[in-house]
Amino acid sequence: MGSVPKICFLLFAVVSIYADDYQINNKRFPSNFMFGVGTSSLQVEGATHEDGKTETMWERYISDHPGFVIDGSDASVACDSYHQYKRDVAMLKELGVSHYRFSLAWTRILPNGINDYVNPLGVQYYKNLIKELKSNNIEPIVSIFHWDIPQVLQDMNGFLNDSIVDWYTDYARVCFEEFGDDVKYWATFNEPKSYCNGGYGYAYNPPQIPSQGLLEYVCSHNLLKAHAKTYRMYDQEFRPRQGGKVSIVLDTSWYRGATDSEEDKTAAATALHFELGWYANPVFNGDYPEIMKSRIAARSAAEGRAQSRLPEFTDAEKTALKGSADYFALNTYTGSMANSIPDPPIFNTPSRYQDMGINTYTDPSWESSSLGWLKVAPWGIVDLLNWIKNNYNNPDIIITENGLCDLGGLDDPRRVNYHKLYLSYIHDAMINDEVKVFGYTAWSLMDNFEWGSGYSQKFGLYSVDFSSPNRTRTIKQSGKFFQNVCRTRCLLDQDQCVDY
């Protein structure tokens, strides 16, 4: 999971966040709608130095900065999925999901970061996992990169180095060669905004190099070029015989204007262009959003710079980017309001938020964690899905992450309510607005290593006993709810459901 700093505390008294007369959608989801759950390699696998795997940037950073993870933990064992993948698949089978979204560990497959040596033991692990999934009629949705860049490449400046385009494409080629015959759905990157802003903007994640409005744009630019090159490589070398679909997983909150004024509506649209359009517009339309290009160029000039802080794509790069996704993969957890403000003054130190030039905030009446970032505001997903439909030529959409954090326990009615509400509003958008959502992925299958929050933050449908040597897994109330949804394709009791 990832969008913003991962700090979550116990949820307090719930304040109504939606209309009192809102009725949960009682129509069954279509028979081909995909229900699934997700994890990522670093968060669940453990075995960080077994069978030829080498160090990632995250593993090195945690080791070198003992206070970075708030509970002092690391991912060396995590959920022990490297050894317990069959138990994981048994849980998926128990839930009745149609797909499982997971990621590949770059350093487990290419220990040197580059394709000079392919680790057969690492490859075999993922082949075993995929075989186990397929034999249980569970579709793998595979993320090639979920933040765990090899340390050896980070030592060469990682995504700030133009060579990352070739390093990554070579890695992806190995993944397609080894697993592509059995994988229908691929994602090149998970949450590039969180990766680049987290590492080089707000810098709440490794490598924690704060460079808002500068290096975060460089990181994103190289990442997008790596995505485009990989997509076109798949087109030419693998699609004819494998027939898979390739996308990129993008994360955003939804934004709604604080009032019905045109200024506030424009502020909300600007927020979405800077948060989601930053990546989605190049991938679907071929270039950065005009509002980003014009505002950053104007502010760069006012700062005395000879050129915009936002890099430019060449014509060839724009052509490679445009249409480089076969479906829209969306991670979304929360939302905000947006209002117009006077243009921020020019400072010596730029930032993307000054580049946006708007104010965003959340309503204090929304259900919330005590100090956390995650506000429960499910109605906004209707706005968001329609915005994607209208701006990116009505794509097929899958929700690749959506979930709620707490401090643990098997009784988790708030998480049940969260998933029920989000699914209901998603179904509303499908029926009323004909938004083409074909799947929903709950984050996450089980409690896991939640990055800088360690094991203090729980998102799972299964609880994991991290004090147990075998990491005992136990289904939660939310898991039983999701299990029933997968079985009945409805959010209510059977006698309350009607066909779509």
Short mmCIF file of C-alpha atoms in Angstrom, two decimals:
data_model
loop_
_atom_site.label_atom_id
_atom_site.label_comp_id
_atom_site.label_asym_id
_atom_site.label_seq_id
_atom_site.Cartn_x
_atom_site.Cartn_y
_atom_site.Cartn_z
CA MET A 1 0.00 0.00 0.00
CA GLY A 2 1.19 3.54 -0.46
CA SER A 3 0.11 7.06 -1.13
CA VAL A 4 1.32 9.30 1.67
CA PRO A 5 3.18 8.95 4.98
CA LYS A 6 2.03 5.71 6.57
CA ILE A 7 0.85 6.74 10.02
CA CYS A 8 -2.41 5.30 11.23
CA PHE A 9 -3.99 5.32 14.65
CA LEU A 10 -7.10 3.83 16.21
CA LEU A 11 -10.27 5.19 14.68
CA PHE A 12 -12.47 7.08 17.09
CA ALA A 13 -16.19 7.75 17.11
CA VAL A 14 -17.69 7.59 13.66
CA VAL A 15 -19.36 10.70 12.35
CA SER A 16 -21.78 10.17 9.49
CA ILE A 17 -19.92 10.86 6.26
CA TYR A 18 -22.61 10.17 3.77
CA ALA A 19 -26.25 11.05 3.37
CA ASP A 20 -28.37 9.44 6.07
CA ASP A 21 -30.72 8.11 3.43
CA TYR A 22 -27.99 6.53 1.29
CA GLN A 23 -28.94 2.96 0.47
CA ILE A 24 -26.32 0.29 -0.13
CA ASN A 25 -26.58 -0.89 -3.72
CA ASN A 26 -28.55 -4.15 -3.68
CA LYS A 27 -27.82 -5.24 -7.23
CA ARG A 28 -25.46 -8.11 -7.87
CA PHE A 29 -22.20 -7.33 -9.58
CA PRO A 30 -21.86 -8.75 -13.09
CA SER A 31 -20.88 -12.41 -13.29
CA ASN A 32 -17.52 -11.51 -14.86
CA PHE A 33 -16.64 -8.79 -12.31
CA MET A 34 -13.29 -9.60 -10.70
CA PHE A 35 -13.01 -9.58 -6.91
CA GLY A 36 -9.51 -9.91 -5.51
CA VAL A 37 -6.95 -8.93 -2.90
CA GLY A 38 -3.40 -7.64 -3.07
CA THR A 39 0.05 -7.70 -1.47
CA SER A 40 3.58 -6.75 -2.49
CA SER A 41 6.81 -8.70 -2.35
CA LEU A 42 8.74 -6.68 0.23
CA GLN A 43 5.70 -6.46 2.49
CA VAL A 44 4.95 -10.19 2.74
CA GLU A 45 7.72 -12.44 1.44
CA GLY A 46 10.50 -12.20 4.01
CA ALA A 47 13.51 -14.39 3.16
CA THR A 48 15.34 -11.20 2.28
CA HIS A 49 18.71 -12.89 1.89
CA GLU A 50 17.72 -16.44 0.94
CA ASP A 51 18.27 -18.34 -2.29
CA GLY A 52 20.37 -15.68 -3.96
CA LYS A 53 18.22 -12.63 -3.28
CA THR A 54 20.21 -9.43 -2.75
CA GLU A 55 19.50 -6.18 -0.95
CA THR A 56 16.90 -3.58 -1.91
CA MET A 57 17.07 0.13 -1.18
CA TRP A 58 14.38 -0.29 1.48
CA GLU A 59 16.25 -3.08 3.26
CA ARG A 60 19.50 -1.12 3.28
CA TYR A 61 17.82 2.09 4.42
CA ILE A 62 16.00 0.39 7.28
CA SER A 63 19.24 -1.24 8.38
CA ASP A 64 21.18 2.03 8.24
CA HIS A 65 18.43 4.14 9.88
CA PRO A 66 17.18 2.23 12.95
CA GLY A 67 14.58 4.87 13.86
CA PHE A 68 12.97 5.07 10.44
CA VAL A 69 10.36 2.33 10.99
CA ILE A 70 8.23 3.53 13.85
CA ASP A 71 8.03 0.19 15.66
CA GLY A 72 11.70 -0.67 15.05
CA SER A 73 10.84 -3.66 12.86
CA ASP A 74 12.05 -4.76 9.44
CA ALA A 75 10.86 -6.97 6.57
CA SER A 76 13.34 -9.81 7.01
CA VAL A 77 10.56 -12.29 7.83
CA ALA A 78 7.38 -10.26 7.28
CA CYS A 79 4.53 -12.75 6.64
CA ASP A 80 7.01 -15.44 5.55
CA SER A 81 5.18 -15.82 2.25
CA TYR A 82 8.36 -17.03 0.59
CA HIS A 83 7.95 -20.25 2.55
CA GLN A 84 4.18 -20.13 3.06
CA TYR A 85 2.86 -19.23 -0.39
CA LYS A 86 0.67 -22.35 -0.41
CA ARG A 87 -1.04 -21.15 2.76
CA ASP A 88 -1.55 -17.77 1.11
CA VAL A 89 -3.20 -19.39 -1.89
CA ALA A 90 -5.35 -21.51 0.42
CA MET A 91 -6.57 -18.26 2.01
CA LEU A 92 -7.34 -16.85 -1.43
CA LYS A 93 -9.29 -20.00 -2.22
CA GLU A 94 -11.11 -19.70 1.11
CA LEU A 95 -12.10 -16.12 0.24
CA GLY A 96 -13.27 -17.18 -3.19
CA VAL A 97 -11.46 -14.39 -5.04
CA SER A 98 -11.02 -14.38 -8.79
CA HIS A 99 -7.62 -12.67 -8.77
CA TYR A 100 -4.56 -12.04 -6.63
CA ARG A 101 -2.42 -8.97 -7.18
CA PHE A 102 1.20 -9.41 -6.05
CA SER A 103 4.58 -8.03 -7.05
CA LEU A 104 7.89 -9.52 -8.10
CA ALA A 105 11.06 -8.80 -6.14
CA TRP A 106 13.59 -7.38 -8.61
CA THR A 107 16.58 -8.59 -6.56
CA ARG A 108 15.16 -12.09 -6.20
CA ILE A 109 15.13 -12.43 -10.00
CA LEU A 110 18.16 -10.29 -10.95
CA PRO A 111 20.51 -10.25 -7.94
CA ASN A 112 22.89 -7.84 -9.71
CA GLY A 113 20.09 -5.49 -10.68
CA ILE A 114 20.83 -6.01 -14.38
CA ASN A 115 20.14 -8.99 -16.61
CA ASP A 116 23.67 -10.41 -16.67
CA TYR A 117 22.50 -13.20 -14.34
CA VAL A 118 18.98 -14.57 -13.81
CA ASN A 119 18.56 -16.31 -10.46
CA PRO A 120 16.87 -19.68 -11.09
CA LEU A 121 15.73 -20.07 -7.46
CA GLY A 122 14.00 -16.70 -7.47
CA VAL A 123 12.34 -17.44 -10.80
CA GLN A 124 11.19 -20.82 -9.54
CA TYR A 125 9.53 -19.28 -6.48
CA TYR A 126 7.29 -17.13 -8.65
CA LYS A 127 6.62 -19.98 -11.05
CA ASN A 128 5.51 -22.09 -8.11
CA LEU A 129 3.26 -19.31 -6.82
CA ILE A 130 1.70 -18.69 -10.24
CA LYS A 131 1.17 -22.42 -10.78
CA GLU A 132 -0.54 -22.71 -7.40
CA LEU A 133 -2.80 -19.77 -8.25
CA LYS A 134 -3.72 -21.07 -11.69
CA SER A 135 -4.46 -24.55 -10.37
CA ASN A 136 -6.99 -22.92 -8.03
CA ASN A 137 -8.54 -20.82 -10.81
CA ILE A 138 -7.13 -17.58 -9.42
CA GLU A 139 -5.88 -15.04 -11.95
CA PRO A 140 -2.47 -13.49 -11.15
CA ILE A 141 -2.20 -9.73 -11.59
CA VAL A 142 1.52 -9.05 -11.44
CA SER A 143 3.27 -5.79 -10.59
CA ILE A 144 6.82 -5.82 -11.90
CA PHE A 145 7.98 -3.06 -9.54
CA HIS A 146 6.51 -2.13 -6.15
CA TRP A 147 9.14 0.27 -4.76
CA ASP A 148 11.89 -2.30 -4.05
CA ILE A 149 14.67 -1.05 -6.33
CA PRO A 150 17.95 -2.99 -6.03
CA GLN A 151 20.42 -1.20 -3.78
CA VAL A 152 23.13 -1.68 -6.39
CA LEU A 153 21.09 0.46 -8.80
CA GLN A 154 20.17 2.99 -6.13
CA ASP A 155 23.92 3.39 -5.56
CA MET A 156 23.97 4.70 -9.14
CA ASN A 157 21.15 7.18 -8.39
CA GLY A 158 18.28 4.88 -9.28
CA PHE A 159 15.43 6.66 -11.07
CA LEU A 160 17.44 9.87 -11.28
CA ASN A 161 19.80 8.10 -13.67
CA ASP A 162 18.66 8.01 -17.32
CA SER A 163 20.04 4.47 -17.56
CA ILE A 164 17.17 3.26 -15.38
CA VAL A 165 15.06 3.17 -18.56
CA ASP A 166 17.20 0.37 -19.97
CA TRP A 167 17.85 -1.34 -16.64
CA TYR A 168 14.15 -1.56 -15.95
CA THR A 169 13.18 -2.63 -19.48
CA ASP A 170 15.76 -5.43 -19.39
CA TYR A 171 14.35 -6.59 -16.04
CA ALA A 172 10.78 -6.50 -17.36
CA ARG A 173 11.82 -8.53 -20.41
CA VAL A 174 13.07 -11.30 -18.12
CA CYS A 175 9.74 -11.24 -16.27
CA PHE A 176 7.75 -11.52 -19.50
CA GLU A 177 10.01 -14.33 -20.73
CA GLU A 178 9.80 -16.33 -17.51
CA PHE A 179 6.17 -15.78 -16.46
CA GLY A 180 4.30 -14.23 -19.37
CA ASP A 181 2.74 -17.43 -20.68
CA ASP A 182 0.74 -17.67 -17.45
CA VAL A 183 0.08 -14.00 -16.67
CA LYS A 184 -2.74 -12.13 -18.38
CA TYR A 185 -2.53 -8.85 -16.43
CA TRP A 186 0.71 -6.92 -15.89
CA ALA A 187 1.48 -3.60 -14.22
CA THR A 188 4.86 -2.01 -14.85
CA PHE A 189 4.98 0.21 -11.74
CA ASN A 190 3.00 0.62 -8.55
CA GLU A 191 2.17 4.16 -7.45
CA PRO A 192 4.91 6.14 -9.20
CA LYS A 193 3.67 9.35 -7.55
CA SER A 194 4.15 7.90 -4.10
CA TYR A 195 7.51 6.46 -5.10
CA CYS A 196 8.92 9.68 -6.55
CA ASN A 197 7.24 12.15 -4.22
CA GLY A 198 7.92 9.85 -1.26
CA GLY A 199 11.58 9.52 -2.14
CA TYR A 200 12.43 12.92 -3.63
CA GLY A 201 9.53 15.30 -2.94
CA TYR A 202 8.10 15.21 0.56
CA ALA A 203 10.78 12.54 1.13
CA TYR A 204 8.91 10.51 3.73
CA ASN A 205 10.28 7.29 2.20
CA PRO A 206 13.79 6.17 1.21
CA PRO A 207 16.07 7.57 -0.03
CA GLN A 208 14.59 10.64 1.77
CA ILE A 209 16.14 13.27 -0.47
CA PRO A 210 13.81 16.30 -0.26
CA SER A 211 13.67 18.04 -3.61
CA GLN A 212 10.09 19.16 -4.15
CA GLY A 213 9.34 20.43 -7.61
CA LEU A 214 12.76 19.32 -8.89
CA LEU A 215 14.07 15.77 -8.46
CA GLU A 216 10.58 14.34 -7.99
CA TYR A 217 9.86 15.51 -11.55
CA VAL A 218 13.10 13.93 -12.81
CA CYS A 219 12.28 10.64 -11.08
CA SER A 220 8.79 10.62 -12.60
CA HIS A 221 10.05 11.52 -16.06
CA ASN A 222 12.49 8.63 -16.18
CA LEU A 223 9.94 6.24 -14.71
CA LEU A 224 7.38 7.17 -17.38
CA LYS A 225 9.97 6.66 -20.12
CA ALA A 226 10.78 3.23 -18.65
CA HIS A 227 7.08 2.38 -18.63
CA ALA A 228 6.62 3.42 -22.26
CA LYS A 229 9.68 1.53 -23.48
CA THR A 230 8.57 -1.58 -21.61
CA TYR A 231 5.03 -1.37 -22.98
CA ARG A 232 6.29 -1.08 -26.57
CA MET A 233 8.78 -3.89 -25.97
CA TYR A 234 5.93 -6.13 -24.80
CA ASP A 235 3.95 -5.12 -27.89
CA GLN A 236 6.73 -6.15 -30.23
CA GLU A 237 8.25 -9.18 -28.49
CA PHE A 238 5.54 -10.82 -26.39
CA ARG A 239 1.98 -9.70 -27.07
CA PRO A 240 1.57 -11.69 -30.32
CA ARG A 241 2.13 -15.01 -28.53
CA GLN A 242 1.20 -14.22 -24.93
CA GLY A 243 -1.79 -11.93 -25.46
CA GLY A 244 -1.51 -10.25 -22.07
CA LYS A 245 -2.53 -6.77 -20.98
CA VAL A 246 -0.07 -4.21 -19.60
CA SER A 247 -0.78 -1.10 -17.54
CA ILE A 248 0.66 1.04 -14.74
CA VAL A 249 -0.90 1.34 -11.27
CA LEU A 250 -1.69 4.98 -10.44
CA ASP A 251 -2.77 6.32 -7.07
CA THR A 252 -4.81 9.35 -6.17
CA SER A 253 -7.32 10.74 -3.76
CA TRP A 254 -10.48 12.24 -5.21
CA TYR A 255 -10.95 16.01 -5.04
CA ARG A 256 -14.19 17.99 -4.97
CA GLY A 257 -14.59 21.74 -5.16
CA ALA A 258 -15.32 23.32 -1.80
CA THR A 259 -18.17 25.27 -3.40
CA ASP A 260 -19.97 25.22 -6.74
CA SER A 261 -18.00 28.24 -7.92
CA GLU A 262 -16.06 27.83 -11.16
CA GLU A 263 -12.88 28.77 -9.29
CA ASP A 264 -13.25 25.92 -6.82
CA LYS A 265 -14.24 23.46 -9.53
CA THR A 266 -11.08 24.46 -11.38
CA ALA A 267 -9.08 23.98 -8.16
CA ALA A 268 -10.38 20.41 -7.82
CA ALA A 269 -9.56 19.67 -11.46
CA THR A 270 -6.09 21.16 -11.02
CA ALA A 271 -5.48 18.89 -8.03
CA LEU A 272 -6.45 15.84 -10.07
CA HIS A 273 -4.26 16.88 -12.99
CA PHE A 274 -1.25 17.30 -10.69
CA GLU A 275 -1.92 14.15 -8.64
CA LEU A 276 -3.28 11.67 -11.19
CA GLY A 277 -2.87 13.37 -14.55
CA TRP A 278 0.86 13.77 -13.90
CA TYR A 279 1.13 10.10 -14.94
CA ALA A 280 -2.22 9.24 -16.49
CA ASN A 281 -2.13 12.02 -19.08
CA PRO A 282 1.22 10.95 -20.57
CA VAL A 283 0.19 7.28 -20.54
CA PHE A 284 -3.25 7.78 -22.08
CA ASN A 285 -2.88 11.08 -23.97
CA GLY A 286 0.84 11.39 -24.69
CA ASP A 287 2.08 14.30 -22.54
CA TYR A 288 1.81 16.02 -19.19
CA PRO A 289 -1.43 17.94 -18.54
CA GLU A 290 -1.43 21.45 -19.99
CA ILE A 291 -2.12 22.98 -16.57
CA MET A 292 1.04 21.34 -15.22
CA LYS A 293 3.19 22.43 -18.14
CA SER A 294 1.94 26.02 -18.15
CA ARG A 295 2.04 26.61 -14.39
CA ILE A 296 5.44 25.01 -13.82
CA ALA A 297 6.94 26.80 -16.82
CA ALA A 298 5.60 30.17 -15.65
CA ARG A 299 6.81 29.69 -12.09
CA SER A 300 10.20 28.39 -13.29
CA ALA A 301 10.64 31.54 -15.39
CA ALA A 302 9.65 33.73 -12.44
CA GLU A 303 12.32 31.95 -10.39
CA GLY A 304 14.90 33.00 -12.97
CA ARG A 305 15.35 29.58 -14.52
CA ALA A 306 16.24 29.21 -18.19
CA GLN A 307 13.85 26.29 -18.62
CA SER A 308 10.92 24.64 -16.88
CA ARG A 309 11.59 22.44 -13.88
CA LEU A 310 9.21 19.94 -15.50
CA PRO A 311 11.22 17.96 -18.09
CA GLU A 312 9.88 17.72 -21.64
CA PHE A 313 9.23 14.57 -23.63
CA THR A 314 10.57 14.31 -27.17
CA ASP A 315 8.08 13.71 -29.96
CA ALA A 316 9.20 10.08 -30.12
CA GLU A 317 8.68 9.68 -26.37
CA LYS A 318 5.21 11.19 -26.60
CA THR A 319 4.33 8.72 -29.33
CA ALA A 320 5.63 5.80 -27.25
CA LEU A 321 3.71 6.99 -24.19
CA LYS A 322 0.36 7.68 -25.81
CA GLY A 323 -1.92 4.70 -25.35
CA SER A 324 0.65 2.72 -23.34
CA ALA A 325 -1.93 1.08 -21.06
CA ASP A 326 -4.46 -1.61 -21.89
CA TYR A 327 -6.56 -0.82 -18.82
CA PHE A 328 -6.64 1.80 -16.06
CA ALA A 329 -5.31 0.48 -12.74
CA LEU A 330 -6.34 2.70 -9.82
CA ASN A 331 -5.29 2.76 -6.18
CA THR A 332 -7.52 5.01 -4.09
CA TYR A 333 -8.21 5.25 -0.38
CA THR A 334 -9.53 8.67 0.51
CA GLY A 335 -10.44 12.16 -0.68
CA SER A 336 -10.18 15.89 -0.11
CA MET A 337 -11.90 19.16 -0.83
CA ALA A 338 -10.19 21.84 -2.93
CA ASN A 339 -10.58 25.57 -3.11
CA SER A 340 -9.05 28.40 -5.07
CA ILE A 341 -6.43 30.62 -3.43
CA PRO A 342 -4.25 33.51 -4.63
CA ASP A 343 -1.25 32.27 -6.55
CA PRO A 344 1.53 31.45 -4.05
CA PRO A 345 4.47 33.85 -4.05
CA ILE A 346 7.72 32.79 -5.67
CA PHE A 347 10.12 31.32 -3.13
CA ASN A 348 13.75 30.30 -3.47
CA THR A 349 12.70 26.70 -2.83
CA PRO A 350 9.98 25.44 -5.18
CA SER A 351 7.46 22.72 -4.51
CA ARG A 352 4.83 20.84 -6.47
CA TYR A 353 2.18 22.15 -4.10
CA GLN A 354 3.14 25.73 -4.89
CA ASP A 355 3.09 24.69 -8.55
CA MET A 356 -0.49 23.49 -8.06
CA GLY A 357 -1.47 26.80 -6.48
CA ILE A 358 -4.59 25.58 -4.66
CA ASN A 359 -5.65 24.61 -1.17
CA THR A 360 -6.81 21.11 -0.27
CA TYR A 361 -8.31 19.99 3.01
CA THR A 362 -10.60 17.41 4.59
CA ASP A 363 -13.85 17.97 6.42
CA PRO A 364 -13.44 17.42 10.18
CA SER A 365 -16.82 15.65 10.26
CA TRP A 366 -15.53 12.78 8.12
CA GLU A 367 -14.66 9.53 9.84
CA SER A 368 -10.95 9.62 10.46
CA SER A 369 -7.96 8.23 12.24
CA SER A 370 -6.89 10.37 15.17
CA LEU A 371 -3.78 11.75 13.44
CA GLY A 372 -3.85 9.72 10.24
CA TRP A 373 -4.17 10.60 6.60
CA LEU A 374 -6.98 8.21 5.72
CA LYS A 375 -10.40 9.88 5.75
CA VAL A 376 -13.37 7.65 4.97
CA ALA A 377 -15.17 9.45 2.14
CA PRO A 378 -16.50 6.80 -0.24
CA TRP A 379 -18.98 8.94 -2.18
CA GLY A 380 -16.09 10.73 -3.88
CA ILE A 381 -15.10 7.65 -5.83
CA VAL A 382 -18.08 8.28 -8.12
CA ASP A 383 -16.59 11.68 -9.02
CA LEU A 384 -13.17 10.13 -9.50
CA LEU A 385 -14.33 7.30 -11.75
CA ASN A 386 -16.29 9.70 -13.91
CA TRP A 387 -13.27 12.03 -14.13
CA ILE A 388 -11.15 9.12 -15.39
CA LYS A 389 -13.88 8.16 -17.85
CA ASN A 390 -14.13 11.68 -19.24
CA ASN A 391 -10.42 12.52 -19.38
CA TYR A 392 -8.95 9.23 -20.60
CA ASN A 393 -11.39 8.05 -23.28
CA ASN A 394 -13.60 5.83 -21.10
CA PRO A 395 -11.04 3.09 -20.29
CA ASP A 396 -11.63 -0.26 -18.65
CA ILE A 397 -10.85 0.32 -14.96
CA ILE A 398 -9.79 -1.98 -12.16
CA ILE A 399 -9.44 -0.81 -8.56
CA THR A 400 -6.06 -2.28 -7.65
CA GLU A 401 -5.98 -1.08 -4.02
CA ASN A 402 -8.63 0.13 -1.57
CA GLY A 403 -8.74 -0.45 2.17
CA LEU A 404 -8.75 0.83 5.73
CA CYS A 405 -6.12 0.67 8.47
CA ASP A 406 -6.55 -0.03 12.18
CA LEU A 407 -4.47 -1.34 15.05
CA GLY A 408 -5.55 -4.96 14.67
CA GLY A 409 -8.06 -7.47 15.97
CA LEU A 410 -10.40 -9.99 14.39
CA ASP A 411 -13.52 -7.89 14.86
CA ASP A 412 -13.17 -5.02 12.41
CA PRO A 413 -16.65 -3.64 11.61
CA ARG A 414 -15.21 -0.34 10.41
CA ARG A 415 -13.24 -2.13 7.70
CA VAL A 416 -16.37 -4.07 6.73
CA ASN A 417 -18.28 -0.80 6.45
CA TYR A 418 -15.46 0.81 4.45
CA HIS A 419 -15.35 -1.92 1.82
CA LYS A 420 -19.14 -2.14 1.66
CA LEU A 421 -19.51 1.60 1.07
CA TYR A 422 -16.74 1.87 -1.51
CA LEU A 423 -18.04 -1.13 -3.42
CA SER A 424 -21.56 0.27 -3.31
CA TYR A 425 -20.55 3.64 -4.72
CA ILE A 426 -18.41 1.93 -7.36
CA HIS A 427 -21.42 -0.12 -8.39
CA ASP A 428 -23.54 3.04 -8.49
CA ALA A 429 -21.05 4.54 -10.96
CA MET A 430 -21.12 1.40 -13.07
CA ILE A 431 -24.92 1.36 -13.27
CA ASN A 432 -25.77 5.07 -13.35
CA ASP A 433 -22.80 6.45 -15.28
CA GLU A 434 -21.75 3.39 -17.28
CA VAL A 435 -18.19 3.63 -15.96
CA LYS A 436 -16.38 0.50 -17.12
CA VAL A 437 -15.06 -0.92 -13.84
CA PHE A 438 -14.23 -4.60 -14.26
CA GLY A 439 -12.62 -5.42 -10.92
CA TYR A 440 -11.95 -4.49 -7.29
CA THR A 441 -8.89 -5.41 -5.22
CA ALA A 442 -9.05 -5.08 -1.45
CA TRP A 443 -5.83 -4.05 0.26
CA SER A 444 -4.73 -6.31 1.66
CA LEU A 445 -4.94 -10.09 1.88
CA MET A 446 -3.35 -10.03 5.32
CA ASP A 447 -1.66 -7.73 7.77
CA ASN A 448 1.89 -7.14 6.58
CA PHE A 449 4.93 -4.89 6.75
CA GLU A 450 3.46 -1.44 6.08
CA TRP A 451 6.66 0.35 5.11
CA GLY A 452 7.58 3.11 7.59
CA SER A 453 4.79 2.00 9.95
CA GLY A 454 6.17 -1.52 10.23
CA TYR A 455 3.63 -3.85 11.83
CA SER A 456 1.81 -1.13 13.78
CA GLN A 457 -0.66 -0.59 10.95
CA LYS A 458 -3.10 -3.28 9.83
CA PHE A 459 -4.96 -3.44 6.53
CA GLY A 460 -5.50 -7.19 6.22
CA LEU A 461 -8.61 -9.30 5.75
CA TYR A 462 -6.57 -11.87 7.67
CA SER A 463 -4.75 -11.21 10.91
CA VAL A 464 -1.13 -12.36 11.14
CA ASP A 465 0.49 -13.26 14.45
CA PHE A 466 3.92 -11.71 13.97
CA SER A 467 5.11 -13.14 17.29
CA SER A 468 4.50 -16.66 16.01
CA PRO A 469 7.38 -18.43 14.22
CA ASN A 470 4.96 -19.68 11.55
CA ARG A 471 3.15 -16.33 11.24
CA THR A 472 -0.28 -17.82 11.96
CA ARG A 473 -3.02 -16.34 9.78
CA THR A 474 -6.63 -15.97 11.00
CA ILE A 475 -9.56 -14.64 9.03
CA LYS A 476 -11.17 -11.42 10.32
CA GLN A 477 -14.77 -10.26 10.22
CA SER A 478 -13.88 -8.24 7.11
CA GLY A 479 -12.51 -11.38 5.45
CA LYS A 480 -15.79 -13.18 6.08
CA PHE A 481 -17.69 -10.22 4.64
CA PHE A 482 -15.51 -10.19 1.52
CA GLN A 483 -15.85 -13.95 1.24
CA ASN A 484 -19.63 -13.54 1.14
CA VAL A 485 -19.37 -10.78 -1.47
CA CYS A 486 -17.22 -13.02 -3.67
CA ARG A 487 -19.75 -15.84 -3.27
CA THR A 488 -22.98 -13.88 -3.77
CA ARG A 489 -21.65 -10.93 -5.84
CA CYS A 490 -23.81 -8.76 -3.58
CA LEU A 491 -23.16 -6.42 -0.65
CA LEU A 492 -26.28 -7.38 1.32
CA ASP A 493 -27.94 -10.57 2.48
CA GLN A 494 -29.03 -12.94 -0.24
CA ASP A 495 -32.75 -12.21 0.20
CA GLN A 496 -32.08 -8.49 -0.35
CA CYS A 497 -30.14 -8.94 -3.61
CA VAL A 498 -31.47 -8.49 -7.11
CA ASP A 499 -29.83 -9.19 -10.43
CA TYR A 500 -27.83 -6.47 -12.16
#
